[in-house]
Coordinates of C-alpha atoms in Angstrom, one line a residue:
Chain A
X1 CA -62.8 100.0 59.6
X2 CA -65.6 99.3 57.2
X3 CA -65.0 95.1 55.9
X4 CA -64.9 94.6 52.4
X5 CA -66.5 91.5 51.5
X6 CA -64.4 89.2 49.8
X7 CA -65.4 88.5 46.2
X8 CA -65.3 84.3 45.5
X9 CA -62.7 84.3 42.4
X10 CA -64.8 83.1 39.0
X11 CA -63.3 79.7 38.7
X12 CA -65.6 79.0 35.4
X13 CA -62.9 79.0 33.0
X14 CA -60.6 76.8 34.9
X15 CA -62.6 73.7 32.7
X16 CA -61.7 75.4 29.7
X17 CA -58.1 75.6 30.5
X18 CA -57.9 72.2 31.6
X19 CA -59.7 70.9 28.3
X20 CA -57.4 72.7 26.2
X21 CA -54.0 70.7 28.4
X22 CA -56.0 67.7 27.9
X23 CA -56.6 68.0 24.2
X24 CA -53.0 69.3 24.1
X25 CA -51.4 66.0 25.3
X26 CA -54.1 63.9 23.7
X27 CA -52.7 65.4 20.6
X28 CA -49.1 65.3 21.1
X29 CA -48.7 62.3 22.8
X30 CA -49.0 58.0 22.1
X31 CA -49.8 55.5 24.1
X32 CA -47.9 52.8 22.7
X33 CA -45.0 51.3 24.9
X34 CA -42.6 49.6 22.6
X35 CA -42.3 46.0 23.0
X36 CA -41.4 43.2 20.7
X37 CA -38.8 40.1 20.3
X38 CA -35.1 41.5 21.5
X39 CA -32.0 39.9 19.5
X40 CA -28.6 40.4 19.7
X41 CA -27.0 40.6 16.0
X42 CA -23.7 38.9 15.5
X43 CA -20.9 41.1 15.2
X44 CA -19.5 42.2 11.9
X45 CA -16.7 39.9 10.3
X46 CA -13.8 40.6 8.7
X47 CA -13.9 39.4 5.1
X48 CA -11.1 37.0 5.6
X49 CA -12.3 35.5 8.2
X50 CA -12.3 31.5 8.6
X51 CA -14.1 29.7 11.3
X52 CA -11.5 27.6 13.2
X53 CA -13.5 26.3 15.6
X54 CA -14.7 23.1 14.5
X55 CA -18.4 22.3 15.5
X56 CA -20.3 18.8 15.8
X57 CA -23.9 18.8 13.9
X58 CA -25.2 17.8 16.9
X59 CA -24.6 21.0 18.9
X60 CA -26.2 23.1 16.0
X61 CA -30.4 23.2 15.9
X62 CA -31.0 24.5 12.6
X63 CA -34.2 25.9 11.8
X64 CA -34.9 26.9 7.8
X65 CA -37.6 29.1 6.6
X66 CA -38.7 29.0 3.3
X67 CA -40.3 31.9 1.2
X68 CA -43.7 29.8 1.5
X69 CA -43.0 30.6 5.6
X70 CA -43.1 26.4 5.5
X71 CA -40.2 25.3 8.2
X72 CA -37.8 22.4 7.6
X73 CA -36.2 21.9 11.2
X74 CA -32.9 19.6 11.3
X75 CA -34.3 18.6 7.9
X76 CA -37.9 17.7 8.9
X77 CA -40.8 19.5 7.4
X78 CA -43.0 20.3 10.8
X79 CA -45.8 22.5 11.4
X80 CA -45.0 26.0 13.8
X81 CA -47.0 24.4 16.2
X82 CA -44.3 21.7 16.9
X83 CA -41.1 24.0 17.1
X84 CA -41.4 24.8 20.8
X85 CA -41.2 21.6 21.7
X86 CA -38.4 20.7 19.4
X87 CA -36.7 23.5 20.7
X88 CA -37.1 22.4 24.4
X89 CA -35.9 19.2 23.6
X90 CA -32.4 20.7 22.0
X91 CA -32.2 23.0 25.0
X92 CA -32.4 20.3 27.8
X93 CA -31.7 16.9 25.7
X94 CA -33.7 15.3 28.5
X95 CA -32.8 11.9 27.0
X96 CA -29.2 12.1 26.3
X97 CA -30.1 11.5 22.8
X98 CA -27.2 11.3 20.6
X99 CA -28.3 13.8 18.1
X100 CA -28.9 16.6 20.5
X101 CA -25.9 18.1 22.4
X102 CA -23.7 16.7 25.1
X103 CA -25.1 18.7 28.4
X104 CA -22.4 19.9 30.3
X105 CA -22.6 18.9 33.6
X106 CA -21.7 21.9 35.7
X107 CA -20.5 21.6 39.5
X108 CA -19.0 24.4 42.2
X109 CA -15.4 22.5 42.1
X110 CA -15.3 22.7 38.1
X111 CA -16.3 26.5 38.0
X112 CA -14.1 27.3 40.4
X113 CA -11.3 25.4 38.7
X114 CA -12.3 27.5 35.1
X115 CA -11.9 30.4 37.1
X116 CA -8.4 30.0 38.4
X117 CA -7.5 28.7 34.8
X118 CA -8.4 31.6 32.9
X119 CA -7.3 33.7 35.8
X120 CA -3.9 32.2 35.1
X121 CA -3.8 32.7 31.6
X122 CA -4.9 37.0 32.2
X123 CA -1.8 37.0 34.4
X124 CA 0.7 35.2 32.4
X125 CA 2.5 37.9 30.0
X126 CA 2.9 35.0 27.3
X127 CA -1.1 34.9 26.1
X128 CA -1.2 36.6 22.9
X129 CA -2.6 40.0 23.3
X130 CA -5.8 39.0 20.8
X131 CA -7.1 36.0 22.6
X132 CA -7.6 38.1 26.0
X133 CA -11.0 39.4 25.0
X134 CA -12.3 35.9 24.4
X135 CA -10.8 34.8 27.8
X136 CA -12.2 37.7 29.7
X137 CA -15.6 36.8 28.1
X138 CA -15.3 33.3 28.7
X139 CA -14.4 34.6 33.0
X140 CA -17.3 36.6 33.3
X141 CA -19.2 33.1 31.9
X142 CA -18.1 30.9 34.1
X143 CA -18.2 33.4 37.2
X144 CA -21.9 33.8 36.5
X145 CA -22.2 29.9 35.9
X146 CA -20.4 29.6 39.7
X147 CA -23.0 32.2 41.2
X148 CA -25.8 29.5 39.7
X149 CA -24.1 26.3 40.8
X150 CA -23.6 28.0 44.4
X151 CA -27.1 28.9 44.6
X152 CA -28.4 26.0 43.2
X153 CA -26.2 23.2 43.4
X154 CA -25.0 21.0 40.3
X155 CA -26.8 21.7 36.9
X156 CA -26.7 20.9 33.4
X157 CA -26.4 23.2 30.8
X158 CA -25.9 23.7 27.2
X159 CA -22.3 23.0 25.9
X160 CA -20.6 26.4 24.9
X161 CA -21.4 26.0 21.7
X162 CA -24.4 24.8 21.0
X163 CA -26.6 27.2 19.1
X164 CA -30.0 27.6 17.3
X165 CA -29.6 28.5 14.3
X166 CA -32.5 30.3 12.0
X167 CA -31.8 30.7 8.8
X168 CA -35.1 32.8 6.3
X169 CA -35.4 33.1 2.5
X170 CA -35.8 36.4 1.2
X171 CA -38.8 36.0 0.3
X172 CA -40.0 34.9 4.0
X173 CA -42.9 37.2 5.0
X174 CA -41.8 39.2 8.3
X175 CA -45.1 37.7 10.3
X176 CA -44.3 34.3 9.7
X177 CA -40.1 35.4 10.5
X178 CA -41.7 36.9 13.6
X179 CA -44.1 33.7 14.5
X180 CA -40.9 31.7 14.2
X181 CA -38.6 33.7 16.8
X182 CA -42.0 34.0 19.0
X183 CA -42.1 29.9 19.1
X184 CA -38.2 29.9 20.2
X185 CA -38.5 32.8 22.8
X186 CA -41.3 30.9 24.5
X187 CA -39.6 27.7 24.7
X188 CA -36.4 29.9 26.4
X189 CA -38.9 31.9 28.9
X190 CA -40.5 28.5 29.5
X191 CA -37.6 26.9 30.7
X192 CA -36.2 29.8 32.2
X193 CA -39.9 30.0 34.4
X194 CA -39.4 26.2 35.3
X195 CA -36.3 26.9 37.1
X196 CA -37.0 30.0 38.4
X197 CA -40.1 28.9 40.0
X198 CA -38.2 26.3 41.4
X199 CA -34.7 28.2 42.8
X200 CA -36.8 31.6 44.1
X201 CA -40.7 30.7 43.2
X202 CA -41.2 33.6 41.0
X203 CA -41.0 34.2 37.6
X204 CA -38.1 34.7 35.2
X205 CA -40.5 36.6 32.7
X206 CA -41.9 38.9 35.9
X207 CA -38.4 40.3 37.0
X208 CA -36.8 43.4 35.6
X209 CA -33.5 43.9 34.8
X210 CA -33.7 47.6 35.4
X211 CA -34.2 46.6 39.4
X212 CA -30.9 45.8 41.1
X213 CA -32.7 43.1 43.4
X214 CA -33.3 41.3 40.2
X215 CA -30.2 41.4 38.3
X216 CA -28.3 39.0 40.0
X217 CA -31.5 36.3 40.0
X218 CA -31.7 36.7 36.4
X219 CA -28.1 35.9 36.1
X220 CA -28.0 32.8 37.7
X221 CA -31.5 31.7 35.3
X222 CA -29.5 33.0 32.2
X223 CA -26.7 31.0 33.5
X224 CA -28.9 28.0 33.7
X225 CA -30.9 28.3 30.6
X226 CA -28.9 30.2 27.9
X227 CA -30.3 32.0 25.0
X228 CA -28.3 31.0 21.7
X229 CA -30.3 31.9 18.6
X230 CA -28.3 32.9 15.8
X231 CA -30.0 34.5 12.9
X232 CA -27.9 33.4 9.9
X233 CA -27.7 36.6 6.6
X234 CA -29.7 34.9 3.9
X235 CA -27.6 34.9 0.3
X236 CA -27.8 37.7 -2.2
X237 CA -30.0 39.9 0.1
X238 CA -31.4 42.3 -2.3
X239 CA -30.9 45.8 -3.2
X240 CA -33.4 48.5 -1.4
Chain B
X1 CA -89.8 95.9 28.9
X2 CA -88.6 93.0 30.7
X3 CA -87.8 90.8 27.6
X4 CA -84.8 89.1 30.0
X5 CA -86.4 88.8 32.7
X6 CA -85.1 86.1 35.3
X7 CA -88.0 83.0 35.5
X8 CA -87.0 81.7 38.8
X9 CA -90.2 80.1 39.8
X10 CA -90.1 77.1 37.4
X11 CA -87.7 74.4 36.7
X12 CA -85.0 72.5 38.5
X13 CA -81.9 74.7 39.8
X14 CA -78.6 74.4 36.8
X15 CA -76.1 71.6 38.2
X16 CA -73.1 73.1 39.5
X17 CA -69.8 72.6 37.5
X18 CA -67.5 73.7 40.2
X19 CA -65.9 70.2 40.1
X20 CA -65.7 69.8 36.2
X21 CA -62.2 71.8 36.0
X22 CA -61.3 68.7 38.7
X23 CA -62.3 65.9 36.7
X24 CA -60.6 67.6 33.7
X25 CA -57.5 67.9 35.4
X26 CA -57.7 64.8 36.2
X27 CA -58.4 63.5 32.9
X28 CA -55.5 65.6 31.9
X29 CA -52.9 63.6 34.7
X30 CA -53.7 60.7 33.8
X31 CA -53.0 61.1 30.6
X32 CA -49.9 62.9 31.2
X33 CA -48.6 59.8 33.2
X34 CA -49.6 57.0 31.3
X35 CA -48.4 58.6 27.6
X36 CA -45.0 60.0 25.8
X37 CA -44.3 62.4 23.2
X38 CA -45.0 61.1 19.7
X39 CA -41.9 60.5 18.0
X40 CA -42.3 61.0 14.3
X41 CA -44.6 61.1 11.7
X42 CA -45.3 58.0 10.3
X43 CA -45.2 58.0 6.3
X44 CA -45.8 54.4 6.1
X45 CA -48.1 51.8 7.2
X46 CA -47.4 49.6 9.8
X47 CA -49.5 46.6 11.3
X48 CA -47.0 44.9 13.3
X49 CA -47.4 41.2 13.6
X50 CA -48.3 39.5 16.7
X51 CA -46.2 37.3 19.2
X52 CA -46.4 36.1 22.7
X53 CA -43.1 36.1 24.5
X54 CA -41.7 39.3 24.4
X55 CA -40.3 41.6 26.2
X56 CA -40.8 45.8 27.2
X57 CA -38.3 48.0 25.9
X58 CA -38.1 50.1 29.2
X59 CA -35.6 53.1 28.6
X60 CA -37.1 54.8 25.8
X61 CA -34.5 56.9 25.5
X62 CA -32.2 54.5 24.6
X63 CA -34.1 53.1 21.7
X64 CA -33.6 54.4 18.2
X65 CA -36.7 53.7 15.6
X66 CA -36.6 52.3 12.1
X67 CA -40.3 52.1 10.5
X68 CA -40.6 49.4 7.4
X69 CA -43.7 49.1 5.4
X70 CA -45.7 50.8 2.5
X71 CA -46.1 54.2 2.1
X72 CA -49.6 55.7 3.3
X73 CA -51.8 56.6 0.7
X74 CA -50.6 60.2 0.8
X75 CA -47.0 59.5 -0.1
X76 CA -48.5 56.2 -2.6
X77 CA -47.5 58.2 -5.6
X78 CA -44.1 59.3 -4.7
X79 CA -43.1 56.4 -3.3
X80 CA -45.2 53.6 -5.0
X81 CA -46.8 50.5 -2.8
X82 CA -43.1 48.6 -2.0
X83 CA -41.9 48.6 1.3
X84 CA -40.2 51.7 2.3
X85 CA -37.4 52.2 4.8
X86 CA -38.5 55.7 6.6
X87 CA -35.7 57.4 9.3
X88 CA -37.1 59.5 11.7
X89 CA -39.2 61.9 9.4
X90 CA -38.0 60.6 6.1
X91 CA -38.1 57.8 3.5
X92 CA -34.9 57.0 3.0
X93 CA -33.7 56.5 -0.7
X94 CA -31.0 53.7 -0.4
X95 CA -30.7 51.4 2.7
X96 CA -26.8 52.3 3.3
X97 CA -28.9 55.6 4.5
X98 CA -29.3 53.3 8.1
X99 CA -25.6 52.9 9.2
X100 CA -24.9 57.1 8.9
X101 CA -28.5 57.3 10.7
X102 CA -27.5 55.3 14.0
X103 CA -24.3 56.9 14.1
X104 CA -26.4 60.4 13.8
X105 CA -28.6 58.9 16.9
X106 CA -24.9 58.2 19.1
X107 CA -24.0 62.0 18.6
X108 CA -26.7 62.9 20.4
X109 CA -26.5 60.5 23.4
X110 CA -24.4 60.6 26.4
X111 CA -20.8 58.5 25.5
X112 CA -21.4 55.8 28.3
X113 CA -25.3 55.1 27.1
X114 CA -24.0 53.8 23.6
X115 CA -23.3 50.1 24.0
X116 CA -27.1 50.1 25.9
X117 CA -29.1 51.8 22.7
X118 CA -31.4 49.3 20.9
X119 CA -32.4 49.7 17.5
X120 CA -36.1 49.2 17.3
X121 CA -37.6 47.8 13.7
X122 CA -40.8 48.4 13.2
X123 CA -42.0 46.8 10.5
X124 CA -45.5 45.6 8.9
X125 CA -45.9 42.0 8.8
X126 CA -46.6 41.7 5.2
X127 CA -43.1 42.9 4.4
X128 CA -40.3 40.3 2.9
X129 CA -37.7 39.3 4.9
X130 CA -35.2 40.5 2.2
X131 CA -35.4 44.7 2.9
X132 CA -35.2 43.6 6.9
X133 CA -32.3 41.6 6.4
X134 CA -30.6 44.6 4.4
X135 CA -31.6 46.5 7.3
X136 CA -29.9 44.3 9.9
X137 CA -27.0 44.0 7.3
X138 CA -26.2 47.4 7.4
X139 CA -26.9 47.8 11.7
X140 CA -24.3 44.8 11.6
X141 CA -21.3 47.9 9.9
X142 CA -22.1 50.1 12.4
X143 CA -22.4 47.8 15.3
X144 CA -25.4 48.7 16.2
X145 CA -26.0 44.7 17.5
X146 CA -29.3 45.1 20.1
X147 CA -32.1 44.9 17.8
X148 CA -35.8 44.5 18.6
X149 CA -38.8 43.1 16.4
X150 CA -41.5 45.3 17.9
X151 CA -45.0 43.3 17.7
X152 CA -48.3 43.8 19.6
X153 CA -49.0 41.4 22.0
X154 CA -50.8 38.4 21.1
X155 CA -54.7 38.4 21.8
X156 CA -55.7 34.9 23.3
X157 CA -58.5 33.6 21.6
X158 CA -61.1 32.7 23.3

């Protein structure tokens, strides 16, 4: 039998294909990963609503911005450069200063205790149907606040409610708005770093709460160092 | 007449391009990989303002857009030079446009993802605070409570 020769397949246009996928996508596509500040919005109130709770000045960090973007913090004017510090200080009152809150001092015996408490009151028919979400909420805290005193042993923490609160004008530009929860996050993620590096030598900021491995270690840090910002609606908000 | 005749003798052989569809293609992966689909057409301006500590919004599924700022020059007369609200391809006309808009985006995602969606505002920094708060306002009556202020990361000056 006579052999045909084989005849090498042109392979000259393949480059043009290719270009034209790579122009395609180049097109279609964006490189930009979203990233940014992430906030939690407080929940919608009903309009008759009262507060009941009563809180002391002290546990409140308030933090004013005026449509100038000038900040008046606890009712001093200071420059942006000076808020993470001031925020630091309201997180950890490393002083016990009497303006700043009360740390709580938080053990394995008292967690444990809060536990069995609220554990109690789920179980006991007479706790009014309404107050079990709070409870349950309140379990969950306390649970991940016994995981973080079992790993690392006594801590102090912010009372339960002591919050920063940030409070714009309407007239506040959105970069300066931005700047201002920027200064707060870093002084959270600072902290948060500080005792991660200290409990598992690594960094809050570097884990991923997408990976299993990490979720529990970022637990025990947000158990440590909580997040409270509360972004106050300014008045008459105008129309669009 | 040999008006096409071959002129072997002279000159340096052409470089072979048998590996140009390979570097394409690679090109072409590597942008494939690193990239996603656009989402929308922007019909306003956006320079989003810098920050430091902030965090990567990792499931983009899970992230619904709003886009604040100026309209482009295209859409300038229409819609004059104030901030605009746009949702997905449109500018919407009054800001109670936002709640029906997220509660639009929930139809279209699986039940048990809801309580995980984040509503991403995009906005350019030389907006007032007063049309973002409306925003958040009306994200507050739906309960749409995760938001994000997306920013660029911060360049370090040297």
């Amino acid at each position: 039998m006579a052999k045909r020769k084989l005849e090498e397949i042109n392979a000259g246009s393949m480059a043009d294909i290719a270009f034209l996928l790579l122009i395609f996508f180049l097109v279609t596509t964006t490189m930009d990963t979203d990233e940014g500040i992430v906030r939690s919005l407080p929940q919608k109130l009903p309009p008759d609503y009262k507060m009941e709770v009563e809180i002391n000045e002290r546990d409140v960090f308030e933090v004013n911005l005026n449509s100038n973007d000038q900040l008046l913090v606890e009712s001093d004017y200071i420059q942006i450069g000076e808020l993470k510090g001031k925020i630091r200080e309201f997180l950890t009152n490393p002083y016990n200063s009497e303006n700043l809150p009360l740390m709580e001092e938080i053990t394995v015996e008292r967690a444990r205790q809060e536990i069995a408490n609220r554990k109690q009151l789920i179980d006991n028919p007479k706790t009014p149907a309404a107050s079990l979400g709070v409870i349950k909420s309140e379990l969950s805290d306390w649970e991940d606040k016994l995981a973080a005193a079992e790993k690392v042993g006594p801590f102090r923490t912010l009372p339960k409610l002591a919050i920063i609160s940030l409070r714009n004008d309407n007239g506040t530009s959105y970069k300066g708005y931005v700047e201002v929860q920027d200064q707060m996050q870093s002084a959270i993620n600072e902290l948060r770093n500080e005792w991660s590096q200290k409990v598992y030598g690594e960094n809050f900021t570097d884990w991923n709460s997408s990976n299993d491995s990490d979720k529990e270690k970022i637990k025990v840090i947000r158990a440590i160092v909580p997040q409270r910002i509360a972004e106050q609606e300014p008045k008459n908000i105008p129309a669009y | 007449m040999s008006k096409f005749k071959k002129d072997d003798s002279s000159g340096s052989p052409a470089i072979s391009t048998a590996s140009l569809p390979d570097i394409v293609f690679m090109l072409l992966f590597f942008f494939m990989v690193t990239t996603v689909m656009r989402e929308v057409d922007l019909k306003i301006e956006i320079k989003k303002p810098e920050a430091e500590a902030i965090t990567k919004l990792e499931k983009k599924s899970l992230v619904d857009y709003i886009y604040i700022g100026p309209a482009t020059m295209r859409y300038r007369s229409m819609y004059g030079t104030e901030p605009r609200i746009q949702l997905d391809d449109q500018i919407a006309t009054q800001a109670t446009d936002v709640g029906p808009f997220v509660i639009r985006k929930r139809t279209e995602r699986n039940e048990t993802d809801i309580p995980f969606v984040t509503t991403s505002l995009k906005v350019d920094e030389k907006t007032r605070m007063g049309i973002v708060s409306r925003v958040k306002h009306e994200l507050r009556q739906v309960d749409a409570l995760k938001i994000n202020y997306s920013t660029t990361r911060k360049r370090v000056q040297p």
